[in-house]
Coordinates of C-alpha atoms in Angstrom, one line a residue:
M1 CA 0.0 0.1 0.2
K2 CA 1.5 3.1 -0.6
I3 CA 1.7 6.3 1.6
E4 CA -0.7 8.4 0.1
H5 CA -3.2 6.0 0.7
I6 CA -3.2 5.5 4.7
R7 CA -4.7 7.0 7.1
N8 CA -4.0 7.1 11.1
F9 CA -6.6 8.9 13.4
C10 CA -7.7 9.0 16.7
I11 CA -11.0 9.6 18.7
I12 CA -10.5 11.8 22.0
A13 CA -13.2 12.9 24.0
H14 CA -14.6 13.5 27.8
V15 CA -15.6 10.4 29.4
D16 CA -18.6 8.9 28.0
H17 CA -19.6 11.5 24.8
G18 CA -19.8 7.9 22.8
K19 CA -15.9 7.8 21.5
S20 CA -16.2 3.7 21.5
T21 CA -19.9 3.7 20.0
L22 CA -18.2 6.2 17.1
A23 CA -15.1 3.1 16.8
D24 CA -18.4 0.6 16.6
R25 CA -20.1 2.5 13.2
L26 CA -16.8 2.9 11.1
L27 CA -15.9 -0.7 11.8
E28 CA -19.8 -1.9 11.1
L29 CA -18.8 0.7 7.7
T30 CA -15.7 -0.2 6.9
N31 CA -17.1 -4.2 7.1
T32 CA -14.3 -4.7 9.4
V33 CA -16.3 -6.9 11.8
S34 CA -19.0 -9.0 10.1
E35 CA -22.7 -8.5 11.1
R36 CA -22.5 -11.8 13.2
D37 CA -19.3 -10.9 15.8
M38 CA -20.4 -7.3 16.0
Q39 CA -21.2 -6.3 19.2
E40 CA -21.5 -2.8 21.4
Q41 CA -17.5 -1.5 22.9
L42 CA -16.1 -3.6 20.2
L43 CA -12.5 -2.7 21.1
D44 CA -13.0 -2.0 25.0
S45 CA -12.3 -6.1 25.2
M46 CA -12.6 -5.8 29.4
A47 CA -15.8 -6.9 31.2
L48 CA -15.5 -3.9 33.5
E49 CA -14.7 -1.4 30.7
R50 CA -18.4 -2.4 29.4
E51 CA -19.8 -2.3 32.7
R52 CA -18.6 1.2 34.0
G53 CA -19.1 2.4 29.7
V54 CA -14.8 4.0 29.8
T55 CA -12.2 2.8 28.2
I56 CA -9.3 1.5 30.4
K57 CA -6.8 0.8 27.8
A58 CA -6.0 1.7 24.4
S59 CA -6.7 -0.3 21.3
A60 CA -6.2 0.2 17.4
V61 CA -7.7 -1.3 14.1
R62 CA -6.7 -1.5 10.6
M63 CA -10.3 -1.2 8.6
K64 CA -10.2 -0.7 4.6
Y65 CA -12.2 1.9 2.7
D66 CA -13.2 2.1 -0.7
A67 CA -13.9 6.0 -0.8
R68 CA -15.9 8.6 -3.3
D69 CA -12.6 9.1 -5.1
G70 CA -12.3 5.4 -6.4
Q71 CA -9.0 4.9 -4.2
T72 CA -8.8 2.0 -1.5
Y73 CA -7.7 3.5 2.0
I74 CA -6.0 2.1 4.8
I75 CA -7.2 3.6 8.1
N76 CA -5.5 3.2 11.6
L77 CA -8.2 3.9 14.4
I78 CA -6.6 4.4 17.6
D79 CA -8.9 4.5 20.4
T80 CA -7.5 6.4 23.5
P81 CA -8.7 6.3 26.9
G82 CA -10.5 9.3 28.2
H83 CA -9.9 9.6 32.2
V84 CA -6.9 12.0 33.1
D85 CA -5.2 9.6 34.8
F86 CA -3.8 8.1 31.7
T87 CA -3.2 11.4 30.2
Y88 CA 0.8 10.3 29.5
E89 CA -0.9 7.4 27.3
V90 CA -3.3 9.3 25.2
S91 CA -0.4 11.9 24.3
R92 CA 1.8 8.9 22.7
A93 CA -1.4 7.2 21.3
L94 CA -1.2 11.1 19.8
Q95 CA 1.8 11.0 18.7
A96 CA 1.3 7.6 16.4
C97 CA -1.2 10.1 14.3
E98 CA -1.6 12.7 11.7
G99 CA -5.4 13.3 12.7
A100 CA -8.0 13.3 15.4
I101 CA -11.7 13.3 16.4
L102 CA -12.8 15.7 18.9
V103 CA -16.1 14.0 19.6
V104 CA -18.6 16.7 21.6
D105 CA -22.2 15.6 23.5
A106 CA -25.1 17.3 21.6
S107 CA -26.6 17.9 25.2
Q108 CA -23.1 18.4 27.7
G109 CA -21.1 20.3 25.3
I110 CA -17.5 21.5 26.0
E111 CA -16.0 19.5 29.4
A112 CA -12.6 19.2 31.1
Q113 CA -11.6 16.2 29.5
T114 CA -12.4 17.4 26.0
L115 CA -10.6 21.0 26.4
S116 CA -7.5 18.9 28.5
N117 CA -7.7 16.5 25.4
V118 CA -7.9 19.6 22.2
Y119 CA -4.5 21.0 24.2
L120 CA -2.3 17.7 23.9
A121 CA -4.0 16.8 20.3
L122 CA -2.5 20.5 19.5
E123 CA 0.8 20.0 20.5
Q124 CA 1.1 17.0 19.0
D125 CA 0.2 19.4 16.0
L126 CA -2.6 16.8 14.7
E127 CA -5.6 17.9 12.4
L128 CA -9.0 18.2 14.3
L129 CA -11.9 17.6 13.6
P130 CA -14.9 18.4 15.6
V131 CA -18.0 16.0 15.8
I132 CA -21.0 17.1 17.5
N133 CA -22.2 13.5 18.5
K134 CA -25.7 12.4 19.7
I135 CA -28.0 14.8 17.7
D136 CA -30.8 12.4 18.5
L137 CA -31.8 13.1 21.9
A138 CA -34.2 15.2 23.1
A139 CA -31.7 17.6 24.8
A140 CA -29.5 18.1 22.3
Q141 CA -28.6 21.6 21.2
P142 CA -26.4 20.9 18.4
E143 CA -26.1 24.6 17.2
E144 CA -25.3 25.8 20.8
V145 CA -22.3 23.6 21.4
A146 CA -20.8 23.7 17.6
N147 CA -20.9 28.0 18.1
D148 CA -19.2 26.8 21.6
V149 CA -16.6 24.8 19.4
K150 CA -16.0 27.1 16.8
E151 CA -15.2 30.1 19.6
L152 CA -12.4 27.1 21.0
L153 CA -11.2 25.9 17.8
G154 CA -12.2 28.5 15.4
T155 CA -13.9 25.8 12.7
P156 CA -16.5 27.5 10.7
V157 CA -20.2 25.7 12.3
E158 CA -20.8 24.5 9.0
E159 CA -18.1 22.7 8.6
M160 CA -18.2 20.3 11.9
P161 CA -20.4 16.8 11.2
R162 CA -23.3 16.5 13.1
I163 CA -23.6 12.5 13.7
S164 CA -25.3 10.1 15.6
A165 CA -23.2 7.3 16.6
K166 CA -25.8 5.3 18.2
N167 CA -27.7 5.2 15.1
G168 CA -25.8 5.5 12.8
L169 CA -26.4 8.7 11.3
G170 CA -23.5 11.1 9.2
I171 CA -20.7 8.1 9.3
S172 CA -20.4 8.1 6.1
D173 CA -19.5 11.5 5.2
L174 CA -17.0 12.0 8.7
L175 CA -15.5 8.9 6.8
D176 CA -14.9 11.2 3.9
K177 CA -14.1 14.0 5.6
V178 CA -10.9 12.2 8.0
I179 CA -9.7 11.0 4.3
A180 CA -10.0 14.8 2.9
D181 CA -8.8 16.3 5.9
V182 CA -6.1 14.3 7.7
P183 CA -2.6 14.4 5.9
P184 CA -1.5 11.1 5.0
P185 CA 2.2 9.9 6.8
S186 CA 5.3 11.7 6.9
T187 CA 8.4 9.8 6.5
D188 CA 12.0 10.5 6.1
Q189 CA 13.3 8.1 3.3
A190 CA 17.5 8.7 4.7
E191 CA 16.7 7.6 8.2
K192 CA 17.1 3.9 9.8
L193 CA 14.1 2.2 11.7
R194 CA 12.0 4.1 14.1
A195 CA 9.2 2.8 15.6
L196 CA 6.8 4.4 18.5
V197 CA 5.6 1.7 21.1
F198 CA 2.2 3.8 21.9
D199 CA 0.9 0.7 24.3
S200 CA 1.5 -3.1 24.8
H201 CA 0.1 -6.2 26.8
Y202 CA 1.2 -9.3 27.6
D203 CA 0.6 -12.7 25.7
A204 CA 1.4 -15.9 28.0
Y205 CA 3.2 -18.0 24.5
K206 CA 4.6 -14.5 22.3
G207 CA 5.5 -12.8 25.5
V208 CA 5.0 -9.0 26.0
I209 CA 2.6 -7.2 22.0
A210 CA 3.9 -3.9 21.5
Y211 CA 1.6 -1.8 19.3
V212 CA 3.8 0.3 17.3
R213 CA 3.5 3.1 14.3
V214 CA 6.1 2.5 12.0
V215 CA 7.8 6.3 11.8
D216 CA 10.5 5.8 9.1
G217 CA 11.9 2.6 7.8
N218 CA 10.1 -0.8 8.0
I219 CA 10.3 -4.1 10.3
N220 CA 10.3 -7.3 9.4
T221 CA 11.0 -10.5 11.1
R222 CA 14.4 -11.4 10.2
G223 CA 16.3 -8.4 12.0
L224 CA 17.5 -8.1 15.6
L225 CA 15.6 -5.0 17.0
K226 CA 16.5 -2.8 20.3
L227 CA 14.5 -0.6 22.2
F228 CA 16.6 3.0 22.8
A229 CA 15.1 3.6 26.4
T230 CA 14.9 0.2 28.1
G231 CA 18.0 -1.2 26.3
A232 CA 16.5 -4.5 25.6
R233 CA 17.2 -6.8 22.8
F234 CA 14.7 -8.8 20.8
E235 CA 14.4 -11.1 17.3
P236 CA 10.5 -10.6 16.5
V237 CA 8.2 -13.3 16.9
E238 CA 5.2 -12.4 15.1
I239 CA 4.6 -8.8 13.0
G240 CA 1.2 -7.8 12.5
V241 CA -1.9 -5.8 12.0
F242 CA -5.1 -5.5 14.2
D243 CA -8.2 -6.1 12.2
P244 CA -9.6 -5.8 15.0
V245 CA -8.1 -9.4 16.5
M246 CA -4.7 -10.2 15.6
R247 CA -3.2 -10.8 11.9
A248 CA 0.1 -11.6 11.0
T249 CA 1.1 -9.7 7.9
G250 CA 5.4 -10.5 8.4
E251 CA 6.0 -6.5 8.1
L252 CA 5.0 -3.6 8.3
G253 CA 5.9 -0.1 6.5
A254 CA 6.9 3.3 7.0
G255 CA 3.2 5.2 8.5
E256 CA 1.2 1.4 9.4
V257 CA 0.1 0.6 12.4
G258 CA 0.9 -2.6 13.7
Y259 CA 2.0 -4.7 17.1
I260 CA 5.3 -6.7 16.8
A261 CA 5.6 -10.2 19.4
T262 CA 8.9 -9.7 21.0
G263 CA 8.6 -12.7 23.2
L264 CA 10.3 -10.2 26.4
K265 CA 8.4 -11.3 30.2
S266 CA 7.7 -8.2 31.3
V267 CA 6.1 -5.1 30.0
Q268 CA 8.4 -2.8 32.1
E269 CA 11.4 -3.6 29.4
C270 CA 9.2 -2.3 26.3
R271 CA 7.7 1.2 28.0
V272 CA 4.8 3.3 26.4
G273 CA 6.6 6.5 24.4
D274 CA 9.9 4.1 24.0
T275 CA 11.5 3.9 20.6
I276 CA 12.6 0.3 18.6
T277 CA 15.2 0.3 15.8
L278 CA 17.3 -2.3 14.5
A279 CA 19.8 -3.9 17.1
K280 CA 22.7 -2.9 14.6
N281 CA 23.1 0.2 12.2
G282 CA 20.3 1.4 14.1
A283 CA 19.0 4.9 13.9
G284 CA 20.6 7.5 15.6
Q285 CA 18.2 9.0 17.9
A286 CA 15.4 8.6 19.5
L287 CA 11.4 10.0 18.8
P288 CA 10.8 12.2 21.4
G289 CA 8.6 12.5 24.3
Y290 CA 9.7 9.2 26.5
E291 CA 9.1 9.6 30.0
Q292 CA 9.0 7.3 32.8
V293 CA 5.6 6.7 34.1
K294 CA 5.3 7.6 37.8
P295 CA 2.6 6.5 40.3
M296 CA 0.6 9.7 42.1
V297 CA -1.3 7.8 45.0
F298 CA -0.2 5.0 47.2
A299 CA -1.9 2.9 49.3
G300 CA -1.5 -0.1 51.3
I301 CA -3.2 -3.8 49.6
Y302 CA -3.9 -6.3 52.3
P303 CA -5.4 -9.7 52.0
T304 CA -8.1 -9.6 54.8
N305 CA -6.9 -13.6 55.4
N306 CA -3.5 -14.0 55.9
E307 CA -3.1 -16.9 54.2
D308 CA -4.1 -15.1 50.9
Y309 CA -1.0 -13.1 51.1
A310 CA 0.5 -15.7 48.2
D311 CA -2.4 -15.1 45.6
L312 CA -2.1 -11.7 46.0
R313 CA 1.5 -11.2 45.0
D314 CA 0.8 -13.4 42.1
A315 CA -2.1 -11.3 40.9
L316 CA -0.6 -8.5 41.4
E317 CA 2.7 -9.0 39.5
K318 CA 0.1 -10.8 36.2
L319 CA -1.7 -7.4 36.8
Q320 CA 1.7 -5.6 36.8
L321 CA 2.7 -7.8 33.0
N322 CA -0.2 -5.8 31.5
D323 CA 0.2 -2.0 33.7
A324 CA 3.6 -1.0 33.6
S325 CA 2.7 2.1 35.0
L326 CA 1.8 -0.2 38.6
V327 CA 4.0 -0.3 41.0
Y328 CA 4.2 -2.6 44.2
Q329 CA 6.7 -3.3 47.1
P330 CA 6.3 -5.7 49.9
E331 CA 5.0 -4.0 53.8
T332 CA 4.7 -5.3 57.4
S333 CA 2.1 -3.3 59.5
Q334 CA 1.7 -4.6 62.8
A335 CA -2.2 -4.1 62.9
L336 CA -2.8 -5.5 59.5
N337 CA 0.0 -8.2 58.9
F338 CA 2.0 -8.9 55.8
G339 CA 0.7 -7.2 52.2
F340 CA 2.2 -4.8 49.4
R341 CA 2.2 -1.0 49.2
V342 CA 1.0 -0.6 45.7
G343 CA 1.6 2.8 43.6
F344 CA -1.2 4.0 41.1
L345 CA -1.4 6.7 38.5
G346 CA -4.6 8.5 40.3
L347 CA -8.0 7.1 42.3
F348 CA -9.5 6.0 39.1
H349 CA -6.1 3.7 38.2
M350 CA -6.6 2.7 41.5
E351 CA -10.3 1.8 42.0
I352 CA -10.0 -0.3 38.5
I353 CA -6.7 -2.3 40.3
Q354 CA -8.7 -2.7 43.2
E355 CA -11.9 -3.8 41.1
R356 CA -10.1 -6.2 38.9
L357 CA -8.3 -8.2 42.4
E358 CA -11.5 -8.6 43.4
R359 CA -13.2 -9.7 40.8
E360 CA -10.6 -11.5 38.4
Y361 CA -8.5 -13.4 41.3
D362 CA -11.5 -13.4 43.6
L363 CA -9.6 -12.4 46.2
D364 CA -11.4 -10.7 49.3
I365 CA -8.4 -7.9 50.2
L366 CA -8.0 -4.6 52.6
A367 CA -7.0 -1.4 51.1
T368 CA -5.6 1.5 53.5
A369 CA -6.5 5.1 53.0
P370 CA -4.7 6.5 50.2
S371 CA -1.8 8.8 50.4
V372 CA 1.2 10.6 47.9
E373 CA 4.8 10.6 47.9
Y374 CA 6.6 13.4 49.9
R375 CA 9.7 15.0 50.3
V376 CA 11.4 14.6 53.6
L377 CA 14.0 17.1 54.1
Q378 CA 16.7 16.1 57.4
R379 CA 18.7 18.0 58.9
D380 CA 21.6 16.0 58.3
G381 CA 21.1 17.2 54.3
N382 CA 19.8 14.1 53.7
T383 CA 16.4 13.8 51.3
L384 CA 14.0 10.8 51.8
S385 CA 11.2 10.0 49.4
I386 CA 8.2 8.2 51.6
D387 CA 4.5 7.1 50.6
S388 CA 3.9 6.2 53.4
P389 CA 3.1 8.1 57.4
A390 CA 4.2 5.0 59.1
L391 CA 8.1 5.7 57.1
L392 CA 8.4 9.4 58.3
P393 CA 11.2 9.6 60.5
D394 CA 11.2 11.4 64.1
E395 CA 10.3 15.3 64.2
G396 CA 13.4 16.0 65.9
T397 CA 15.3 15.3 62.2
I398 CA 13.0 16.8 60.0
D399 CA 14.2 20.0 58.7
E400 CA 10.9 20.5 55.5
I401 CA 8.6 18.5 54.5
H402 CA 7.6 19.3 50.7
E403 CA 4.8 17.7 49.3
P404 CA 3.2 17.2 45.4
W405 CA 0.7 20.4 44.1
M406 CA -1.2 20.1 41.4
K407 CA -2.6 22.6 38.8
I408 CA -6.8 22.3 38.7
Q409 CA -8.9 23.3 35.9
I410 CA -13.3 23.4 37.2
Y411 CA -15.5 23.7 34.6
V412 CA -18.7 24.8 35.8
P413 CA -22.0 26.5 35.8
Q414 CA -21.4 30.5 37.1
T415 CA -24.2 30.2 39.1
Y416 CA -21.8 27.5 41.0
I417 CA -19.1 30.0 41.5
G418 CA -19.3 30.8 44.9
P419 CA -19.4 26.7 46.6
V420 CA -16.6 26.0 44.5
M421 CA -14.8 28.1 45.8
D422 CA -15.6 27.4 49.2
L423 CA -15.2 23.4 48.6
T424 CA -11.8 24.0 47.1
L425 CA -10.3 27.1 49.8
N426 CA -11.4 25.2 52.2
K427 CA -9.1 22.1 50.6
R428 CA -6.4 24.4 51.1
G429 CA -6.6 25.4 47.6
L430 CA -5.4 28.3 46.1
Y431 CA -7.3 30.4 43.7
E432 CA -5.7 31.9 40.1
T433 CA -7.7 32.8 37.7
T434 CA -11.1 32.3 36.2
E435 CA -11.6 32.0 32.3
Y436 CA -15.2 32.8 31.1
L437 CA -16.4 30.2 28.0
D438 CA -19.4 31.8 27.3
A439 CA -22.3 33.9 29.2
S440 CA -23.3 30.5 31.4
R441 CA -20.1 28.8 32.4
V442 CA -16.3 29.3 33.7
I443 CA -13.3 27.8 34.2
L444 CA -11.8 28.1 37.6
H445 CA -8.3 27.6 38.0
F446 CA -6.8 26.4 41.4
A447 CA -3.6 25.4 42.9
I448 CA -4.3 22.6 45.4
P449 CA -1.9 19.9 47.4
L450 CA -3.2 16.2 45.9
S451 CA -3.1 15.1 49.4
E452 CA -6.5 16.6 49.4
I453 CA -7.8 16.2 46.2
I454 CA -7.1 12.0 46.4
I455 CA -10.1 10.8 48.8
D456 CA -13.3 13.0 48.4
F457 CA -12.6 16.0 46.4
Y458 CA -14.4 15.1 43.2
D459 CA -17.2 13.5 44.7
K460 CA -17.8 17.2 46.5
L461 CA -17.2 18.7 44.4
K462 CA -20.4 16.8 42.5
S463 CA -21.9 17.4 45.0
V464 CA -22.1 20.9 45.6
T465 CA -23.1 21.8 41.7
Q466 CA -25.3 19.0 41.3
G467 CA -23.4 16.9 39.2
Y468 CA -22.5 19.9 36.5
A469 CA -18.8 20.4 37.4
S470 CA -15.8 18.5 35.8
L471 CA -12.7 18.6 36.9
D472 CA -9.2 17.9 35.3
Y473 CA -5.7 18.1 36.5
Q474 CA -1.6 17.8 36.2
F475 CA 1.0 18.1 37.9
Y476 CA 2.7 21.4 38.9
E477 CA 5.5 21.4 41.1
Y478 CA 6.7 19.9 45.0
R479 CA 5.9 22.8 47.8
A480 CA 7.3 23.5 51.5
G481 CA 4.5 22.9 54.0
D482 CA 4.2 23.1 57.7
L483 CA 3.3 18.8 58.1
V484 CA 2.8 16.4 61.2
K485 CA 2.2 13.0 61.6
V486 CA -0.8 12.3 63.3
E487 CA -0.1 8.8 65.0
V488 CA -3.0 6.3 66.1
L489 CA -2.7 4.7 69.8
V490 CA -5.1 2.0 70.5
N491 CA -4.8 0.5 74.3
E492 CA -1.0 2.4 74.3
D493 CA -0.4 0.2 70.9
S494 CA 0.7 2.2 67.6
V495 CA -1.1 1.8 64.6
D496 CA 0.6 2.5 62.0
A497 CA -1.7 1.6 59.2
L498 CA -4.5 4.5 60.4
A499 CA -0.9 7.0 60.8
M500 CA -1.7 10.0 58.3
I501 CA 0.0 13.5 57.4
C502 CA -1.9 16.4 56.9
H503 CA -1.7 20.7 58.0
R504 CA -0.8 21.5 61.1
E505 CA -3.7 23.5 61.8
D506 CA -6.2 20.7 60.3
A507 CA -3.8 17.9 62.6
Y508 CA -6.3 18.3 65.7
H509 CA -9.9 18.5 63.9
R510 CA -9.0 14.8 62.0
G511 CA -7.7 13.2 65.2
Q512 CA -10.3 14.3 66.9
R513 CA -13.2 12.9 64.5
L514 CA -10.7 10.0 64.2
V515 CA -10.6 9.2 67.8
S516 CA -14.9 9.0 68.0
R517 CA -15.0 7.3 64.8
L518 CA -12.9 5.0 66.4
K519 CA -14.5 4.7 69.6
A520 CA -17.6 3.7 68.0
L521 CA -16.0 1.1 66.3
I522 CA -14.0 -0.7 68.0
P523 CA -15.8 -3.6 70.0
R524 CA -15.7 -3.5 74.2
Q525 CA -13.0 -5.9 75.6
M526 CA -13.1 -6.3 79.8
F527 CA -11.3 -4.5 80.2
A528 CA -11.5 0.1 79.5
V529 CA -9.0 0.9 76.4
P530 CA -7.8 4.5 75.6
V531 CA -7.7 5.3 72.0
Q532 CA -5.5 8.2 71.6
A533 CA -4.6 10.5 68.6
A534 CA -0.9 12.1 68.7
I535 CA 1.8 14.4 67.2
G536 CA 5.1 12.7 68.4
K537 CA 5.0 12.6 71.8
R538 CA 2.1 14.8 72.8
V539 CA -1.6 13.3 72.4
I540 CA -3.7 16.0 70.7
S541 CA -7.1 13.7 71.5
R542 CA -8.1 10.8 73.5
A543 CA -11.2 8.3 74.3
N544 CA -11.5 5.2 76.3
V545 CA -13.6 2.4 74.8
K546 CA -15.4 1.4 78.4
A547 CA -15.2 -1.7 79.6
L548 CA -17.4 -4.5 79.8
R549 CA -18.2 -5.4 83.5
K550 CA -19.3 -8.8 84.7
D551 CA -21.5 -8.2 87.3
V552 CA -19.3 -10.4 90.5
L553 CA -21.5 -9.4 93.0
A554 CA -24.7 -11.1 91.1
K555 CA -24.5 -13.9 93.5
C556 CA -23.4 -12.7 96.4
Y557 CA -26.1 -12.0 98.8
G558 CA -26.3 -11.3 102.9
G559 CA -23.0 -11.4 104.4
D560 CA -21.0 -9.1 105.5
V561 CA -19.9 -6.3 103.5
T562 CA -16.1 -7.3 103.5
R563 CA -17.1 -10.5 101.1
K564 CA -18.5 -7.7 98.4
K565 CA -15.1 -5.6 98.7
K566 CA -13.1 -9.1 98.4
L567 CA -14.5 -9.8 95.5
L568 CA -14.2 -6.6 93.4
E569 CA -11.0 -6.2 94.7
R570 CA -10.2 -9.9 92.9
Q571 CA -12.0 -8.4 89.9
K572 CA -9.9 -5.6 89.3
K573 CA -6.9 -7.0 89.6
G574 CA -7.3 -9.7 86.8
K575 CA -8.8 -6.6 84.8
K576 CA -5.1 -4.8 85.7
R577 CA -3.3 -8.4 84.4
M578 CA -5.9 -8.4 81.7
K579 CA -5.0 -5.2 80.5
M580 CA -0.5 -5.4 80.3
I581 CA -1.5 -8.9 78.4
G582 CA -5.1 -8.2 76.6
S583 CA -4.7 -6.9 72.6
V584 CA -7.1 -5.4 71.2
E585 CA -8.3 -6.1 67.5
V586 CA -9.0 -2.9 65.0
P587 CA -11.6 -4.0 62.9
Q588 CA -11.6 -3.4 59.1
E589 CA -14.5 -0.3 59.3
A590 CA -11.5 1.4 61.2
F591 CA -9.5 2.0 58.3
M592 CA -12.4 2.7 56.4
A593 CA -12.9 5.7 59.0
L594 CA -10.0 7.4 57.6
L595 CA -12.0 7.7 54.1
S596 CA -14.2 10.2 55.6
L597 CA -12.9 12.4 58.3
D598 CA -14.0 15.7 56.7
E599 CA -17.9 14.8 56.4

């Protein structure tokens, strides 16, 4: 196939604006999938993706289309995740394309990830084709939404196709517009082989399958290849294309999108954004933009039954084979025994991994409250990175604690500016600017600590705006803060899994609320159990779980009062001994109490 007859494009949109449904209609129109094999959200292969209606893993498909000009074109579609946690993967997928269809819901208009993905596409210098979807809905306002998009991109209103991906309206015209407007791939004939890895997954028989876009040169199964960033070398097991299942072709030319079965045993060796070239006499320079993805949110994951520890380790290993951004290491807690400290890209990523562990591997797990990575500057000049409050060194050795801050953009109708301001400023957010999208909607820009938004910020935002707000965020910088570790002591023993790092101003209130919750949750013993919150050696809050009292005088009737005193004294000594050797079990609900301290 001539390179002039190849088109590479992706579909970008906010969550639930119809990306996957549009991809289904394109597959039907080009007869890539037979009517018998067709199903909704065909490119979303995970049960979880279908259930939640979100794309978690990028996928690619090759379609053949006979255009109105009489030519046959090869069209490569890359379906990208829509959630903000996977922004880096989206940016690599965009780098593999020349064009992007921007899908905007006719009833909801421009939202957070719509704008975020537009900026990503413009950074990669892609041809943007805005499309107004869901025009068949009763609440659709295609003309108003088209005017909003015109103000954003400058595209004339009449040039935006109005489609319904669900009913198939306008899909054929859209495909012809893609062929007319999206430029064919360009290549440097003098450059040696360079192929961009935009995604990968693990196959038990073929090893790591790298999803690639060949930028320069061509690939066949005869040469030894290498990866620039990791230095891994391999001989391809299989080379082919997605239509939409993997079909071996033996080679890929410049401008084409396909896969390489590398035979490598770990996705860590073949990371998203890396460049594949020839091991001998290969290209001298990698394709730009490669970054190693770093987790932003950390949580402890423990099996509720300690016998399942080995099963949990195996499950995390298998998940890591397909997800290079997932990192974990063994961790021991006094309260929860053996488990793992796991790093995630964000809260949605954490939710997905948790659900997959429970559903796909049938594990009963307990996740501690999520925390972020802090940088601790010690008085001796050393710098520590810690992702668990339990690892924070003694207060006397610390000079400064730096925490990650995020830049957030909140898209909201003007009527909700006040509640959003209150919520964000209460979470230590700093207001920056207000940007007006139109007469009724604004974008509020804030800087806010990541630790304040990872637990319940999004839920509260939706609550105060009656579901109208949408949120986008990016990492900003590390800033020094007046942070302290609040420890929890149950029966004078520190419970490391309940420790938290928070701002000194909030420490007293959060400690008090947590102690009150624990007092209600910890079961009563035969002796009084003190529950304390402390900063260093100073106790800031205390409550006692009252003792269960056995009535030892029940059978003692009549006789001298000294008999009763003797029995009560014996009970007192027994309780004292019991308290010295007794242990208090902290229930699972206590760890969940950390997630709702601000309510």
